[in-house]
PDB file of C-alpha atoms in Angstrom:
ATOM      1  CA  UNK A   1     111.484  84.082  92.035  1.00 42.00           C
ATOM      2  CA  UNK A   2     111.620  87.859  91.937  1.00 42.00           C
ATOM      3  CA  UNK A   3     111.371  88.354  95.696  1.00 52.00           C
ATOM      4  CA  UNK A   4     114.804  86.750  96.055  1.00 50.00           C
ATOM      5  CA  UNK A   5     116.322  89.662  94.114  1.00 50.00           C
ATOM      6  CA  UNK A   6     114.465  92.443  95.924  1.00 57.00           C
ATOM      7  CA  UNK A   7     114.374  95.942  94.464  1.00 58.00           C
ATOM      8  CA  UNK A   8     118.026  96.230  93.461  1.00 60.00           C
ATOM      9  CA  UNK A   9     117.611  95.716  89.736  1.00 61.00           C
ATOM     10  CA  UNK A  10     115.569  97.254  86.905  1.00 63.00           C
ATOM     11  CA  UNK A  11     114.655  93.852  85.441  1.00 63.00           C
ATOM     12  CA  UNK A  12     113.879  91.853  88.592  1.00 61.00           C
ATOM     13  CA  UNK A  13     111.573  93.908  90.788  1.00 62.00           C
ATOM     14  CA  UNK A  14     110.316  91.974  93.779  1.00 64.00           C
ATOM     15  CA  UNK A  15     106.683  93.057  93.840  1.00 68.00           C
ATOM     16  CA  UNK A  16     105.219  91.422  90.745  1.00 75.00           C
ATOM     17  CA  UNK A  17     105.269  87.937  92.237  1.00 79.00           C
ATOM     18  CA  UNK A  18     102.101  88.540  94.287  1.00 78.00           C
ATOM     19  CA  UNK A  19      99.742  89.484  91.428  1.00 81.00           C
ATOM     20  CA  UNK A  20     101.297  86.862  89.167  1.00 84.00           C
ATOM     21  CA  UNK A  21     101.042  83.927  91.571  1.00 83.00           C
ATOM     22  CA  UNK A  22      97.693  84.844  93.129  1.00 81.00           C
ATOM     23  CA  UNK A  23      96.126  84.663  89.664  1.00 84.00           C
ATOM     24  CA  UNK A  24      96.762  80.897  89.620  1.00 87.00           C
ATOM     25  CA  UNK A  25      93.590  79.078  90.794  1.00 87.00           C
ATOM     26  CA  UNK A  26      93.870  77.084  94.038  1.00 87.00           C
ATOM     27  CA  UNK A  27      97.495  78.108  94.599  1.00 88.00           C
ATOM     28  CA  UNK A  28      98.459  78.697  98.217  1.00 88.00           C
ATOM     29  CA  UNK A  29     101.178  81.366  98.401  1.00 88.00           C
ATOM     30  CA  UNK A  30     102.889  81.481 101.789  1.00 88.00           C
ATOM     31  CA  UNK A  31     104.938  84.378 103.171  1.00 85.00           C
ATOM     32  CA  UNK A  32     107.121  83.503 106.165  1.00 87.00           C
ATOM     33  CA  UNK A  33     108.258  86.215 108.588  1.00 83.00           C
ATOM     34  CA  UNK A  34     111.003  84.182 110.273  1.00 86.00           C
ATOM     35  CA  UNK A  35     113.177  81.099 109.910  1.00 89.00           C
ATOM     36  CA  UNK A  36     110.866  78.826 111.899  1.00 91.00           C
ATOM     37  CA  UNK A  37     107.887  79.717 109.692  1.00 89.00           C
ATOM     38  CA  UNK A  38     109.954  79.064 106.558  1.00 91.00           C
ATOM     39  CA  UNK A  39     110.852  75.580 107.808  1.00 93.00           C
ATOM     40  CA  UNK A  40     107.242  74.789 108.820  1.00 94.00           C
ATOM     41  CA  UNK A  41     105.877  76.104 105.514  1.00 92.00           C
ATOM     42  CA  UNK A  42     108.386  74.047 103.541  1.00 94.00           C
ATOM     43  CA  UNK A  43     107.411  70.918 105.483  1.00 96.00           C
ATOM     44  CA  UNK A  44     103.708  71.650 104.853  1.00 94.00           C
ATOM     45  CA  UNK A  45     104.299  72.282 101.133  1.00 94.00           C
ATOM     46  CA  UNK A  46     106.194  69.017 100.689  1.00 95.00           C
ATOM     47  CA  UNK A  47     103.794  66.781 102.634  1.00 95.00           C
ATOM     48  CA  UNK A  48     100.325  68.096 101.693  1.00 94.00           C
ATOM     49  CA  UNK A  49      98.506  67.133  98.492  1.00 92.00           C
ATOM     50  CA  UNK A  50      95.488  69.485  98.466  1.00 91.00           C
ATOM     51  CA  UNK A  51      96.934  72.561  96.709  1.00 89.00           C
ATOM     52  CA  UNK A  52      99.958  73.688  94.759  1.00 91.00           C
ATOM     53  CA  UNK A  53     102.106  75.759  97.141  1.00 91.00           C
ATOM     54  CA  UNK A  54     104.591  78.571  96.544  1.00 90.00           C
ATOM     55  CA  UNK A  55     106.661  80.175  99.296  1.00 90.00           C
ATOM     56  CA  UNK A  56     107.744  83.820  99.054  1.00 85.00           C
ATOM     57  CA  UNK A  57     111.431  83.904  99.892  1.00 80.00           C
ATOM     58  CA  UNK A  58     112.294  87.144 101.701  1.00 72.00           C
ATOM     59  CA  UNK A  59     115.192  89.385 100.789  1.00 72.00           C
ATOM     60  CA  UNK A  60     118.066  89.836 103.204  1.00 72.00           C
ATOM     61  CA  UNK A  61     118.832  88.258 106.540  1.00 76.00           C
ATOM     62  CA  UNK A  62     116.224  85.885 107.901  1.00 76.00           C
ATOM     63  CA  UNK A  63     115.510  86.306 111.611  1.00 81.00           C
ATOM     64  CA  UNK A  64     114.764  83.542 114.075  1.00 85.00           C
ATOM     65  CA  UNK A  65     111.899  83.817 116.541  1.00 82.00           C
ATOM     66  CA  UNK A  66     113.362  81.095 118.739  1.00 86.00           C
ATOM     67  CA  UNK A  67     109.925  79.426 118.866  1.00 85.00           C
ATOM     68  CA  UNK A  68     108.872  76.394 116.831  1.00 90.00           C
ATOM     69  CA  UNK A  69     106.044  77.301 114.422  1.00 88.00           C
ATOM     70  CA  UNK A  70     103.022  75.085 115.114  1.00 88.00           C
ATOM     71  CA  UNK A  71     100.661  76.795 112.647  1.00 86.00           C
ATOM     72  CA  UNK A  72      98.292  74.475 110.771  1.00 87.00           C
ATOM     73  CA  UNK A  73      98.807  75.752 107.220  1.00 84.00           C
ATOM     74  CA  UNK A  74      95.962  73.589 105.916  1.00 85.00           C
ATOM     75  CA  UNK A  75      93.554  76.124 107.488  1.00 81.00           C
ATOM     76  CA  UNK A  76      93.368  78.805 104.806  1.00 78.00           C
ATOM     77  CA  UNK A  77      92.339  82.482 105.056  1.00 69.00           C
ATOM     78  CA  UNK A  78      93.347  82.868 108.697  1.00 65.00           C
ATOM     79  CA  UNK A  79      95.939  85.271 110.117  1.00 62.00           C
ATOM     80  CA  UNK A  80      97.586  85.167 113.504  1.00 59.00           C
ATOM     81  CA  UNK A  81      97.040  88.378 115.477  1.00 54.00           C
ATOM     82  CA  UNK A  82     100.155  89.013 117.543  1.00 54.00           C
ATOM     83  CA  UNK A  83      99.055  92.372 118.948  1.00 52.00           C
ATOM     84  CA  UNK A  84      95.664  94.059 118.796  1.00 53.00           C
ATOM     85  CA  UNK A  85      94.641  97.709 118.810  1.00 54.00           C
ATOM     86  CA  UNK A  86      93.890 100.328 116.157  1.00 53.00           C
ATOM     87  CA  UNK A  87      95.664 100.816 112.834  1.00 50.00           C
ATOM     88  CA  UNK A  88      97.310  98.501 110.350  1.00 47.00           C
ATOM     89  CA  UNK A  89     100.969  97.742 109.659  1.00 45.00           C
ATOM     90  CA  UNK A  90     102.210  95.929 106.573  1.00 48.00           C
ATOM     91  CA  UNK A  91     105.791  95.140 107.532  1.00 48.00           C
ATOM     92  CA  UNK A  92     105.631  92.674 110.407  1.00 51.00           C
ATOM     93  CA  UNK A  93     109.045  92.837 112.094  1.00 51.00           C
ATOM     94  CA  UNK A  94     109.588  96.590 111.744  1.00 55.00           C
ATOM     95  CA  UNK A  95     106.179  97.414 113.206  1.00 58.00           C
ATOM     96  CA  UNK A  96     106.359  94.801 115.938  1.00 61.00           C
ATOM     97  CA  UNK A  97     109.830  95.931 117.052  1.00 68.00           C
ATOM     98  CA  UNK A  98     108.833  99.609 116.908  1.00 69.00           C
ATOM     99  CA  UNK A  99     105.746  98.951 119.027  1.00 69.00           C
ATOM    100  CA  UNK A 100     107.836  97.089 121.614  1.00 74.00           C
ATOM    101  CA  UNK A 101     110.443  99.877 121.734  1.00 73.00           C
ATOM    102  CA  UNK A 102     107.803 102.579 122.182  1.00 72.00           C
ATOM    103  CA  UNK A 103     106.070 100.533 124.872  1.00 76.00           C
ATOM    104  CA  UNK A 104     109.376 100.088 126.764  1.00 81.00           C
ATOM    105  CA  UNK A 105     109.847 103.876 126.696  1.00 77.00           C
ATOM    106  CA  UNK A 106     106.397 104.597 128.094  1.00 76.00           C
ATOM    107  CA  UNK A 107     104.716 105.602 124.828  1.00 69.00           C
ATOM    108  CA  UNK A 108     101.183 104.244 124.493  1.00 66.00           C
ATOM    109  CA  UNK A 109     100.461 103.127 120.946  1.00 60.00           C
ATOM    110  CA  UNK A 110      97.430 101.166 119.803  1.00 58.00           C
ATOM    111  CA  UNK A 111      97.771  99.155 116.607  1.00 53.00           C
ATOM    112  CA  UNK A 112      97.091  95.721 115.219  1.00 51.00           C
ATOM    113  CA  UNK A 113     100.064  93.579 114.254  1.00 50.00           C
ATOM    114  CA  UNK A 114      98.947  90.542 112.262  1.00 52.00           C
ATOM    115  CA  UNK A 115     101.161  87.872 110.781  1.00 55.00           C
ATOM    116  CA  UNK A 116      99.163  87.031 107.647  1.00 59.00           C
ATOM    117  CA  UNK A 117     101.447  84.176 106.522  1.00 65.00           C
ATOM    118  CA  UNK A 118      99.255  83.475 103.473  1.00 64.00           C
ATOM    119  CA  UNK A 119      98.783  85.385 100.223  1.00 67.00           C
ATOM    120  CA  UNK A 120      95.819  83.743  98.521  1.00 60.00           C
ATOM    121  CA  UNK A 121      93.896  84.220  95.311  1.00 52.00           C
ATOM    122  CA  UNK A 122      90.214  85.134  95.562  1.00 39.00           C
TER     123      UNK A 122
END
């Protein structure tokens, strides 16, 4: 899958996987943000029989949240809001960490941090 290679190559760019895979009817495309989600998504993909499942493998080091993922991946089209406020961020860990750092230093920042986990076709 292209996302494994990232953006370090002229022939394997890591952003064409989303439009390609979301054009497949009934495919559930999962995007983990940490190691625990990857393990839970893999378990879901192997044991369910309702949909074909693809998992977007992230580039680089995979972080651990230290918390077991108990998400029910059979419930589609639902994101987990981890912080609410105004604004949208598209890179989960960077935005979440930045918000925490600013908060620790007394800077008030309102934004929504959502862990979408699923990339689905319409």
